[in-house]
Short mmCIF file of C-alpha atoms in Angstrom, two decimals:
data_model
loop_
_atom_site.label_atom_id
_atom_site.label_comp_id
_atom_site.label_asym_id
_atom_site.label_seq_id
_atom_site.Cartn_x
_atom_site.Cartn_y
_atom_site.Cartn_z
CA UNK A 1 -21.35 24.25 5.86
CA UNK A 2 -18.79 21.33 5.68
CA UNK A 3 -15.22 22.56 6.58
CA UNK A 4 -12.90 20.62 4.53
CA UNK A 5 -8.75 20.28 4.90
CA UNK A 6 -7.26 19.41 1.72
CA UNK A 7 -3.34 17.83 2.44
CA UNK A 8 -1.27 17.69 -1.16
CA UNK A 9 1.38 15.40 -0.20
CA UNK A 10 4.53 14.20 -2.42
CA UNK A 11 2.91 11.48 -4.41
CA UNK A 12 1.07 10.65 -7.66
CA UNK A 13 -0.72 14.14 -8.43
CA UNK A 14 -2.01 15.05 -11.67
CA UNK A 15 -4.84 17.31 -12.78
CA UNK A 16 -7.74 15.08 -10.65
CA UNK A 17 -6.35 16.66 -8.04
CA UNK A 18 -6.53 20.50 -8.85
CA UNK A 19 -9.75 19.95 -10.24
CA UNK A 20 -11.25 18.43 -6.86
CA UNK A 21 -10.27 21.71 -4.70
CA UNK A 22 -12.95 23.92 -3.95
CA UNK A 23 -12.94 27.69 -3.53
CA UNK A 24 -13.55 27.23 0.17
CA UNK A 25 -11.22 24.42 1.06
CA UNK A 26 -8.50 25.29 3.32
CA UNK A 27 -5.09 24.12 1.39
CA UNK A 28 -2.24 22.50 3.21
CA UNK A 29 0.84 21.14 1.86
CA UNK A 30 3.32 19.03 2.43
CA UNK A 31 6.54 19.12 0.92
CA UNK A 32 6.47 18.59 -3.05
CA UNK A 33 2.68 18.81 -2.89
CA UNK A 34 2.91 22.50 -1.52
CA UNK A 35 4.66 22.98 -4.85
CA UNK A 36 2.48 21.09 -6.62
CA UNK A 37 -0.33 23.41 -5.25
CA UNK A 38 1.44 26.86 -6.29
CA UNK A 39 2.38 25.62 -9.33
CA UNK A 40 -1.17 25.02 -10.03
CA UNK A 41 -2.09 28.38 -9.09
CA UNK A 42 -3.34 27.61 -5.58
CA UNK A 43 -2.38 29.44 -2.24
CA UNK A 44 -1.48 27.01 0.37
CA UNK A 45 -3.19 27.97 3.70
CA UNK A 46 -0.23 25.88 5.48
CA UNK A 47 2.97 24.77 3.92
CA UNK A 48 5.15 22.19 5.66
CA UNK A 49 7.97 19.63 5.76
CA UNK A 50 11.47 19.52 5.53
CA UNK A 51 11.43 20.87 1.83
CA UNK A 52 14.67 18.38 1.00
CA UNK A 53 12.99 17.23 -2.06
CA UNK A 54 12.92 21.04 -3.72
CA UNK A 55 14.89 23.28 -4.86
CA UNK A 56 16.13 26.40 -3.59
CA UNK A 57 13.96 28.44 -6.39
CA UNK A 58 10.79 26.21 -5.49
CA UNK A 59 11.49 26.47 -1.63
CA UNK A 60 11.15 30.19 -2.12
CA UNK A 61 8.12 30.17 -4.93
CA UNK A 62 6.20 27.98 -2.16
CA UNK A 63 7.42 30.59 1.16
CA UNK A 64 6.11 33.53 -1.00
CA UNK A 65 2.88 31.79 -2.05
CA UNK A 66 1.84 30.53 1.20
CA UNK A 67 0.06 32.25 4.23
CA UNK A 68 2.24 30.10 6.36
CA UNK A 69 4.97 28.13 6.25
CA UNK A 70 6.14 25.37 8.91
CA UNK A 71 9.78 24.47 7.45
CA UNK A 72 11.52 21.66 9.81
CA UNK A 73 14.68 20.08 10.36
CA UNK A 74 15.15 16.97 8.21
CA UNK A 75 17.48 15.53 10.89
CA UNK A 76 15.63 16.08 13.90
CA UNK A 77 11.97 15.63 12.71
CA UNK A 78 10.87 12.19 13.75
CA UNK A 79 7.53 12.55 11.69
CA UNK A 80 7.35 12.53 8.32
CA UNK A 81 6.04 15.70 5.92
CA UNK A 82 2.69 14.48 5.93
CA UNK A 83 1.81 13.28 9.32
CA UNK A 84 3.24 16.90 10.35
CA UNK A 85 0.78 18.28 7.81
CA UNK A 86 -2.14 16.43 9.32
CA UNK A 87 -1.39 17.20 12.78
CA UNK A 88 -1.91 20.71 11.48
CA UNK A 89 -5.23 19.74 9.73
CA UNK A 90 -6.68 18.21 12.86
CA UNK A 91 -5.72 21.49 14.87
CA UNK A 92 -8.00 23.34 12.48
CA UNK A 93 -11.12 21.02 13.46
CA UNK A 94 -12.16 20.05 10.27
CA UNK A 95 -14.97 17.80 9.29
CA UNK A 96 -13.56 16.05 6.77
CA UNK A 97 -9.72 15.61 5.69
CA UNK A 98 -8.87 14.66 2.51
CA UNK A 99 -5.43 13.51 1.68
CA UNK A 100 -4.20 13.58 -2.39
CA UNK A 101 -0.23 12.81 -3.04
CA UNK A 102 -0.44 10.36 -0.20
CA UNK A 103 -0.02 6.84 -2.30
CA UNK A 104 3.30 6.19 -4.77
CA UNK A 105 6.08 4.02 -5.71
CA UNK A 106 7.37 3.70 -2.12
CA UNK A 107 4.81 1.40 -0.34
CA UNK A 108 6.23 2.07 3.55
CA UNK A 109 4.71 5.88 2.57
CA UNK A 110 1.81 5.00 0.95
CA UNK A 111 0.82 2.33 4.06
CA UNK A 112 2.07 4.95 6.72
CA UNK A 113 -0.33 7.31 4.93
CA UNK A 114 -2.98 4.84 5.10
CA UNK A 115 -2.33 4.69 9.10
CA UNK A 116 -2.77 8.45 9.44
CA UNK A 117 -6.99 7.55 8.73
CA UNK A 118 -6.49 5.85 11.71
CA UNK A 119 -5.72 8.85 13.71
CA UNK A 120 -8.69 10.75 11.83
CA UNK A 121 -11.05 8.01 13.14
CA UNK A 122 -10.00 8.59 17.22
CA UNK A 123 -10.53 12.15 16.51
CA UNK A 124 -13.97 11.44 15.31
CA UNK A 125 -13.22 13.14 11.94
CA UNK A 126 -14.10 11.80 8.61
CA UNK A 127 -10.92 11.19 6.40
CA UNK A 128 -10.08 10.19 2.79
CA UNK A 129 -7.06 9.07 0.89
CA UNK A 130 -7.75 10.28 -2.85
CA UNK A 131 -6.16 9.45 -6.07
CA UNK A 132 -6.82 8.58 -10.16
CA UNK A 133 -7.22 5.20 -9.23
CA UNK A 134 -8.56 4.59 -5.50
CA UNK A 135 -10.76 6.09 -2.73
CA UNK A 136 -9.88 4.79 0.57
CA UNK A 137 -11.69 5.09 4.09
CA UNK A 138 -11.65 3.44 7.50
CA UNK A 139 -14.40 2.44 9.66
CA UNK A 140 -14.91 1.06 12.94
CA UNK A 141 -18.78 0.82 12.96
CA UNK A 142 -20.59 1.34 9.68
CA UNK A 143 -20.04 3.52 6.09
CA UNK A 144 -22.27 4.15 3.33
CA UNK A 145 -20.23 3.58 -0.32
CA UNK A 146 -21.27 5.43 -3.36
CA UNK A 147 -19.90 5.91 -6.98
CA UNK A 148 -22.06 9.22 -8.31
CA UNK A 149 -19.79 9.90 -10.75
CA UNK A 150 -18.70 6.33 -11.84
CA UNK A 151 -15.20 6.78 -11.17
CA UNK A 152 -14.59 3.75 -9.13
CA UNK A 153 -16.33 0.14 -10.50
CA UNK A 154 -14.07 -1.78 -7.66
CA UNK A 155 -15.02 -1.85 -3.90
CA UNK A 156 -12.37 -3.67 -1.80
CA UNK A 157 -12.80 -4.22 1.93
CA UNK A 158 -9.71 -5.21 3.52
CA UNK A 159 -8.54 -5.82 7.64
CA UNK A 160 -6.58 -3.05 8.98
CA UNK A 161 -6.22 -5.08 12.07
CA UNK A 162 -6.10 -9.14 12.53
CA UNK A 163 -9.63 -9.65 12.32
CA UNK A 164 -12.89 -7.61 11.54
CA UNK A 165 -15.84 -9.32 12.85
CA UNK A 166 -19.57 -9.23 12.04
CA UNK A 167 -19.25 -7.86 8.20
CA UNK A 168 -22.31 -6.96 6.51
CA UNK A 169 -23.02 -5.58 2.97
CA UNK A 170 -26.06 -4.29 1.34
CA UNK A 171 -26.52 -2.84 -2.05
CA UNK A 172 -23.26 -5.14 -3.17
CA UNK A 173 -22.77 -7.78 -6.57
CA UNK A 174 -21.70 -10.18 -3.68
CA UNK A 175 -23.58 -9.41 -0.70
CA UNK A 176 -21.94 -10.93 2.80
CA UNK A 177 -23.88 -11.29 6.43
CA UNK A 178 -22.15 -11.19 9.21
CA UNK A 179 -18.56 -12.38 7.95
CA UNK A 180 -15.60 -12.72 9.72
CA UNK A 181 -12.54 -11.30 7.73
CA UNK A 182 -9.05 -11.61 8.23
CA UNK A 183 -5.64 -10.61 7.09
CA UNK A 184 -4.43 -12.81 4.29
CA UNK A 185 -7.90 -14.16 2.82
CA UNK A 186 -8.63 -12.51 -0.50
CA UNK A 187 -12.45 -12.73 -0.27
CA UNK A 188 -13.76 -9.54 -0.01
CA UNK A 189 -11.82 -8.13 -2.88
CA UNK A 190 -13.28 -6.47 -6.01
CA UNK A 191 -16.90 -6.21 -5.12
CA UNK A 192 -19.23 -3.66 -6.79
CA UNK A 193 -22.56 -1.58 -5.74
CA UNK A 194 -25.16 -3.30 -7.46
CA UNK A 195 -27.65 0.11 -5.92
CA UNK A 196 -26.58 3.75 -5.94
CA UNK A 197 -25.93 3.16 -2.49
CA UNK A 198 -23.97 0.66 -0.30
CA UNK A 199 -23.98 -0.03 3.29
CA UNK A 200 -20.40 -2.01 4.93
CA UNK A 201 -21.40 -2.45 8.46
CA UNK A 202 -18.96 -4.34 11.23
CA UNK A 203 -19.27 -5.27 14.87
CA UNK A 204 -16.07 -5.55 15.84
CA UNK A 205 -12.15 -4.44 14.35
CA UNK A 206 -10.95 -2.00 11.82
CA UNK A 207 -12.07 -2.46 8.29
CA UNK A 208 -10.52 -0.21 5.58
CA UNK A 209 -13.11 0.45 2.42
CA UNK A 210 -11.19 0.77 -0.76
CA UNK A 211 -12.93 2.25 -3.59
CA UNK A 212 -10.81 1.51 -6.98
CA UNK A 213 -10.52 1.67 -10.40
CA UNK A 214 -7.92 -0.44 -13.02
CA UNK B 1 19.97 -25.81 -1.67
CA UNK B 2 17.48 -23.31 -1.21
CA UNK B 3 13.93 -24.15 -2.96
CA UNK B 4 12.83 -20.73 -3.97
CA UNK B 5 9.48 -20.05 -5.71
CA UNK B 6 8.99 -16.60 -7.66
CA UNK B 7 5.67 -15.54 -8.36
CA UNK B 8 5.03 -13.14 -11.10
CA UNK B 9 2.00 -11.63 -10.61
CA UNK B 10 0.35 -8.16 -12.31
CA UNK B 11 1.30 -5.19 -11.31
CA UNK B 12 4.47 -3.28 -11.70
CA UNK B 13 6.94 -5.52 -13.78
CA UNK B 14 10.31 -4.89 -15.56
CA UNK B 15 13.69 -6.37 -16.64
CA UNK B 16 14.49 -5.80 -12.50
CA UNK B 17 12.54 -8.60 -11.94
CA UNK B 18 13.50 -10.99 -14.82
CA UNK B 19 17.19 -9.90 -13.88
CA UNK B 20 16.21 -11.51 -10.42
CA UNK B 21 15.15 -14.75 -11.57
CA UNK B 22 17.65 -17.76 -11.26
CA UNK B 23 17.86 -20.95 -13.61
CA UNK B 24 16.76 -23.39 -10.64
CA UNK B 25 13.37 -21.36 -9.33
CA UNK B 26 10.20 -22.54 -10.05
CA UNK B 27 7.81 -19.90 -11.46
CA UNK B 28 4.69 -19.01 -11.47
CA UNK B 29 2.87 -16.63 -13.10
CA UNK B 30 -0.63 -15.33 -12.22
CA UNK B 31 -2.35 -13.94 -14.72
CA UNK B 32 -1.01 -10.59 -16.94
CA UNK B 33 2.18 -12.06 -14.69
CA UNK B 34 2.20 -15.26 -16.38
CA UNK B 35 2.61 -12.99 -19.75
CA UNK B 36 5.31 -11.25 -18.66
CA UNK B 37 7.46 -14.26 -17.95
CA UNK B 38 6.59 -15.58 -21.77
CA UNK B 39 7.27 -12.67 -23.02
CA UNK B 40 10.98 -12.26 -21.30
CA UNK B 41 11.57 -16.47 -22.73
CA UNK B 42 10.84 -17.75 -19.35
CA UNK B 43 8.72 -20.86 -19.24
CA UNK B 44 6.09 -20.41 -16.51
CA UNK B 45 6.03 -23.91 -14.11
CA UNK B 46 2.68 -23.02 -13.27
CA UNK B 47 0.35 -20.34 -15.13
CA UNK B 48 -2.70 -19.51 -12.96
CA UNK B 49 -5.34 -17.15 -13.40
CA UNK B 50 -9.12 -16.19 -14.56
CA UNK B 51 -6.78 -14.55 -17.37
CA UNK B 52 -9.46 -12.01 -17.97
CA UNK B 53 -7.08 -8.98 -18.68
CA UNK B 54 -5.12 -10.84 -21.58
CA UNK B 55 -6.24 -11.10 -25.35
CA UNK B 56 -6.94 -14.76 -26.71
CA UNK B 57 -3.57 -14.78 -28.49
CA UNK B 58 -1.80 -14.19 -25.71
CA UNK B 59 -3.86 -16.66 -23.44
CA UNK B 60 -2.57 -19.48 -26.25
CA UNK B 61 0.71 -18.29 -25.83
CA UNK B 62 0.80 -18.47 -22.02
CA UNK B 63 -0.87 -21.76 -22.50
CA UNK B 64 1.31 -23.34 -25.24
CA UNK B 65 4.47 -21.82 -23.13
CA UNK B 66 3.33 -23.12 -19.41
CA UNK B 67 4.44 -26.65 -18.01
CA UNK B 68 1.14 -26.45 -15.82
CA UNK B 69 -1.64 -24.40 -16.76
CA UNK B 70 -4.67 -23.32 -14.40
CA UNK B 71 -7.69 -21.82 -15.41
CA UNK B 72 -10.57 -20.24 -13.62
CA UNK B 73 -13.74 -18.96 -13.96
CA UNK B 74 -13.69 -14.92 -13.40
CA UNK B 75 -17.08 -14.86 -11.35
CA UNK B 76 -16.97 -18.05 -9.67
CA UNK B 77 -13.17 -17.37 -7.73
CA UNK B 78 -13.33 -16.03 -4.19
CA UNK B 79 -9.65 -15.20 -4.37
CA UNK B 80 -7.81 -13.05 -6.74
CA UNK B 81 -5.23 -14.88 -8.96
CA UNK B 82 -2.11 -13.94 -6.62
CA UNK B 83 -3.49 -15.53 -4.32
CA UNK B 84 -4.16 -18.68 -5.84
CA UNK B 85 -0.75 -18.17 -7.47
CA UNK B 86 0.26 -18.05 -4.05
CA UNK B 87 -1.42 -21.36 -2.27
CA UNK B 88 0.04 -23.41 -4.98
CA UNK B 89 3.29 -22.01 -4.19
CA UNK B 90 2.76 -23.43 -0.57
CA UNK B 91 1.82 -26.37 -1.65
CA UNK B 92 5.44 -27.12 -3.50
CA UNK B 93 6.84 -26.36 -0.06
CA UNK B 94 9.43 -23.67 -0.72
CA UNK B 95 11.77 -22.42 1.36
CA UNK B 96 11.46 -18.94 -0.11
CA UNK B 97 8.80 -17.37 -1.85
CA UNK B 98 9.29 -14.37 -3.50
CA UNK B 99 6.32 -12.09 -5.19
CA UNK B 100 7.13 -9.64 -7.93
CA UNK B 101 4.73 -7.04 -9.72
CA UNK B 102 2.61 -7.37 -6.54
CA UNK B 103 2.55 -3.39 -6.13
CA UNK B 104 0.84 -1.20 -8.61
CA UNK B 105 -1.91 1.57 -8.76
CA UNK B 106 -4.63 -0.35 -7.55
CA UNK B 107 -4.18 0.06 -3.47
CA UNK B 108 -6.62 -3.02 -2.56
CA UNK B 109 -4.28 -5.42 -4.69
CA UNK B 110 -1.21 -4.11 -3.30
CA UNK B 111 -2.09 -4.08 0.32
CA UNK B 112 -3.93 -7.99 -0.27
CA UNK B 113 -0.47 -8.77 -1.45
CA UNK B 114 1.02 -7.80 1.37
CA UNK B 115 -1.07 -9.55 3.74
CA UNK B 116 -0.06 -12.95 2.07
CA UNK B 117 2.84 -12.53 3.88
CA UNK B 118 0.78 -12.94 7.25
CA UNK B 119 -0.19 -16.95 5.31
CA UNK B 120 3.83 -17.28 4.56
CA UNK B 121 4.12 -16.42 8.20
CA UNK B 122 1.86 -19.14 9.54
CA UNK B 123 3.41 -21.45 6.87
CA UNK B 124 6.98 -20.49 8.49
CA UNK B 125 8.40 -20.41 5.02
CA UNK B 126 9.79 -17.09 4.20
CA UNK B 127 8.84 -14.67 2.05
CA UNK B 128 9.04 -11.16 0.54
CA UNK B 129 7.63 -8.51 -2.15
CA UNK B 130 10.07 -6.89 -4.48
CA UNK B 131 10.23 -4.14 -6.99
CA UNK B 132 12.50 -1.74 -8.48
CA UNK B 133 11.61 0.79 -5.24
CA UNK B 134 10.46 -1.83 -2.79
CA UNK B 135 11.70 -4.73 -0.75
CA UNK B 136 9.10 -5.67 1.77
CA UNK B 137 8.87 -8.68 4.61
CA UNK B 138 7.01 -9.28 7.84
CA UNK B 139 8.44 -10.58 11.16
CA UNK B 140 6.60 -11.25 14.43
CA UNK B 141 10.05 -12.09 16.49
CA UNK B 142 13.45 -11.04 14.50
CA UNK B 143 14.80 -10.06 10.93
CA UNK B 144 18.33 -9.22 9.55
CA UNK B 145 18.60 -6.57 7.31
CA UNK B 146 21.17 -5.90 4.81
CA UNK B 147 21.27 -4.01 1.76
CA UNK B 148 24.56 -5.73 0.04
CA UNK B 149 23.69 -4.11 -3.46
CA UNK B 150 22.97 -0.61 -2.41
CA UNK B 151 20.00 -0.59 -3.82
CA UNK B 152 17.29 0.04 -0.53
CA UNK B 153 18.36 2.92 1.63
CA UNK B 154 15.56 3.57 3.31
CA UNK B 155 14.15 1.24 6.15
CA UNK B 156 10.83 1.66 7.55
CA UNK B 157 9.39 -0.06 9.95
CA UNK B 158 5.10 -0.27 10.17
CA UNK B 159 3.16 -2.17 11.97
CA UNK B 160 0.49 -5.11 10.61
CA UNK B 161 -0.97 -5.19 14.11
CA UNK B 162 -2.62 -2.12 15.87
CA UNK B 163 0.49 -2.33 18.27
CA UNK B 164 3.94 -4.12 18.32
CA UNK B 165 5.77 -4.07 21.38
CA UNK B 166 9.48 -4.23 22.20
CA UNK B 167 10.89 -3.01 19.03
CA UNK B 168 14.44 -2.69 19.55
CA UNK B 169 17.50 -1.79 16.69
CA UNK B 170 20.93 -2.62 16.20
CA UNK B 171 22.87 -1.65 13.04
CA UNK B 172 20.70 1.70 12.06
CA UNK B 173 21.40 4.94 12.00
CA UNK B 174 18.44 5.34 14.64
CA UNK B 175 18.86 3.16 17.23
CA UNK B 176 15.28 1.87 19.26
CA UNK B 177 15.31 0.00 22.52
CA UNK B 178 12.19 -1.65 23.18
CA UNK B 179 9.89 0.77 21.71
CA UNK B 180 5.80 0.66 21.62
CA UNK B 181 4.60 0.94 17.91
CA UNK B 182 1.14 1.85 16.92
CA UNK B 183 -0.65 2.57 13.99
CA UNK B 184 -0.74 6.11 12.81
CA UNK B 185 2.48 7.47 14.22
CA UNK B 186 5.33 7.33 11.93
CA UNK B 187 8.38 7.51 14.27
CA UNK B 188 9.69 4.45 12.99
CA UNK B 189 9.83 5.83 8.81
CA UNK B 190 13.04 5.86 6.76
CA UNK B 191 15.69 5.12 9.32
CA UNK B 192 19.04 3.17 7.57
CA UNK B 193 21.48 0.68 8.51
CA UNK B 194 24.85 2.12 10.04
CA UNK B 195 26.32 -1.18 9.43
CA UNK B 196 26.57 -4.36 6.62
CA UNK B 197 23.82 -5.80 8.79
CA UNK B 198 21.13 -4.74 10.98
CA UNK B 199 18.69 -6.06 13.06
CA UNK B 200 14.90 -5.64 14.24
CA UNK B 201 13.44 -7.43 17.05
CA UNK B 202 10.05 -7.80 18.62
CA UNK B 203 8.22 -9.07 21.43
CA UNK B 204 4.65 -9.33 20.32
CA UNK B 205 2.52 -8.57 16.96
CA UNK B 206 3.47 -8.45 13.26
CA UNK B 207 6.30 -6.18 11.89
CA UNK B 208 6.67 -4.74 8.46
CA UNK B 209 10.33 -4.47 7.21
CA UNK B 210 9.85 -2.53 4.40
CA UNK B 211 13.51 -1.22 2.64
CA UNK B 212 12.66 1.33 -0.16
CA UNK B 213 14.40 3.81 -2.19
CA UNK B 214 13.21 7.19 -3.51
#
């Protein structure tokens, strides 16, 4: 049986992401998205973060509601809410993390967010950032895309460092063999399965697979 | 006098970023962009695009409205329409390029945005993304920051590279002397300048300067 860590973080969250929680998930949140989680009728497993974004009411609906709660200087913390959160998840030796909250209107948190799947990869455990509009992953090696549900028509594959050697895609609109990317070249943007199933394979680098929708 | 290019491209737009533009820039407009600066009685110096996501009304009035008007086929483009926005902005050999509605939901399009900056980089012509909660630029040596308007308290500091040495502060609240960045660890998020002006130096990789507001 898969052990999965949901993180809610303080992001875009709407009902997609109450509806994705399972029964069995274990439930951490991070600032606003541990109230988001209570207020959806959930019981955080772990709530953390410096709670400056709630109120004094919501600080205490999310203490009551959660089995634990991490609260943590705002001055002194040099991490933010969410990379404390998933420094918790990885404790907890999950197979898969998925992150939902984690992209919105300020684009240093949304990219820092994006980082943390670098983390996830050293630690050898599978990690997703999840919203409305995109599914993104990293890889170092090789990932299988799929779309069961036809949420996201868009596959982007895009450098997370300089250069990402040896690309190659099967089951694509726009196949590529043995490409080198890198940062700043749009090429590789807005591709689409043209099989149920996808293969992005690389030999060398860090290649971030975005799955998107408009 | 400063040559500055604006490109308006699709993603989040407002009167922010018509308030920004200046009687002597040249504009450009890619695609639903390219609408937007019609639509606000701007006269586009360059409209560029597949222009898949606007009506045929609205094509003709981009058309009618645009000194220079580029059109191109949807399938047959490796490159999405910023980025042709953008390599035509090189070409007029700015000193400044600036990239509005560059950030939206889609995470591929944003982050591909961003990494145009690594092009404006090699081009040594200077350049940024703005919107109402963002105001983001790369360095791979040294930046000045300043914030004369109030309106970006935050400054966060990620890096493009899976490492950037000798990162060292003056002028923020949270002083660094040559610190080690990497990926994934968010020491370096939502510091802000103790001064009119700071500054952020490096001794190797690529440095995002990304000021943002909540």
């Amino acid at each position: 049986m898969t052990k999965r860590v949901i993180i809610a973080t303080g992001g875009r969250l709407g009902k997609w992401a109450s509806d994705l929680i399972r029964p069995d998930d274990v439930l951490i949140g991070a600032d606003r998205g541990a109230l988001f989680l209570v207020r959806n009728g959930f019981q955080p497993d772990i709530a953390v973060g410096d709670f400056d974004s709630v109120s004094p009411d919501e600080w205490e609906a999310v203490r009551s509601a959660s089995a634990r709660f991490v609260s943590c200087d705002p001055v002194m913390k040099d991490d933010t809410d969410t990379e404390l959160a998933f420094r918790l998840a990885l404790e907890l030796a999950p197979d898969e993390i998925w992150i939902v909250g984690a992209l919105g209107t300020r684009f240093d948190h949304s990219l820092a967010n994006v980082h943390l799947l670098v983390q996830a990869l050293e630690h050898g455990v599978a990690c997703r950032l999840v919203d409305e509009y995109n599914l993104i992953r990293l890889t170092d090696r090789s990932i299988i895309v799929d779309d069961p549900e036809g949420r996201y028509p868009y596959v982007s594959l895009l450098p997370l460092t300089p250069t990402v050697t040896g690309l190659t895609l099967h089951g694509f609109q726009y196949p590529l063999d043995n490409h080198t990317v890198t940062m700043g070249r749009t090429l590789t943007m807005s591709n689409a399965l043209s099989a149920p199933e996808g293969t992005v394979e690389i030999a060398s680098g860090l290649l971030l697979v975005i799955q998107s929708r408009d």
